[in-house]
Amino acid sequence: MKKAVATKQAPQALGPYSQAVVCGKMVYCSGQIGLDPKTNQLAKEVDQQAKQALHNLKAVLTAAGTTPADVVKVTVFMTNIEDFQLVNQIYSQFFVDQQCLPARSAVGVQALPAGALVEIEAIAQKKKGSKSNE
């Protein structure tokens, strides 16, 4: 059985999709961009967008009853692959103090929704007994 996850702590979906879907013990998070959920404004610089996208991702993970420590796979999309080192630096501050870092792909793409420079999606595994917070 699958269940949609929604939180006001992250930007609302820009199309016909869920912020995340829980299916069994797995949580599939849609890509998050650097939109501030309070202002619906996109940060200007790629590092600010990466920080906000990860903040948004954390909010979705929390609503699904998981944490960044539960993430098993991440995909990072960037409109300029030359931003890889900067985005990687921000990313490394998000996944800290973990014995097993998530697997990850980083992909250069031509464009992203809303003119974003970076988008980050994740798959997490719920711990036994954890429940959705919303």
PDB file of C-alpha atoms in Angstrom, residues 1 7 10 19 27 29 31 37-38 50 53 70 80 83-84 89 111-113 116-117 123 126:
ATOM      1  CA  MET A   1       0.000   0.000   0.000  1.00  0.00           C
ATOM      2  CA  THR A   7       4.057  19.086   4.374  1.00  0.00           C
ATOM      3  CA  ALA A  10       8.489  22.370   2.004  1.00  0.00           C
ATOM      4  CA  GLN A  19       6.243  15.568  -2.310  1.00  0.00           C
ATOM      5  CA  VAL A  27      10.094   6.627   1.129  1.00  0.00           C
ATOM      6  CA  CYS A  29      11.001  11.789  -2.241  1.00  0.00           C
ATOM      7  CA  GLY A  31      13.050  16.344  -6.324  1.00  0.00           C
ATOM      8  CA  PRO A  37       8.198  27.472   1.206  1.00  0.00           C
ATOM      9  CA  LYS A  38       7.283  30.669   3.084  1.00  0.00           C
ATOM     10  CA  ALA A  50      21.392  23.685  -2.723  1.00  0.00           C
ATOM     11  CA  ALA A  53      16.712  22.239  -1.511  1.00  0.00           C
ATOM     12  CA  ASP A  70      17.653   6.974   6.697  1.00  0.00           C
ATOM     13  CA  ASN A  80      25.876  23.536 -14.683  1.00  0.00           C
ATOM     14  CA  ASP A  83      28.907  23.653  -9.869  1.00  0.00           C
ATOM     15  CA  PHE A  84      29.604  20.066  -8.738  1.00  0.00           C
ATOM     16  CA  GLN A  89      30.484  20.927  -0.325  1.00  0.00           C
ATOM     17  CA  ALA A 111      17.107  22.926 -17.434  1.00  0.00           C
ATOM     18  CA  LEU A 112      15.122  22.421 -14.231  1.00  0.00           C
ATOM     19  CA  PRO A 113      11.626  23.522 -13.149  1.00  0.00           C
ATOM     20  CA  ALA A 116      16.265  26.242 -10.617  1.00  0.00           C
ATOM     21  CA  LEU A 117      20.002  25.592 -10.775  1.00  0.00           C
ATOM     22  CA  ILE A 123      14.993   7.485  -1.406  1.00  0.00           C
ATOM     23  CA  LYS A 126      11.924   3.809   7.345  1.00  0.00           C
TER      24      LYS A 126
END
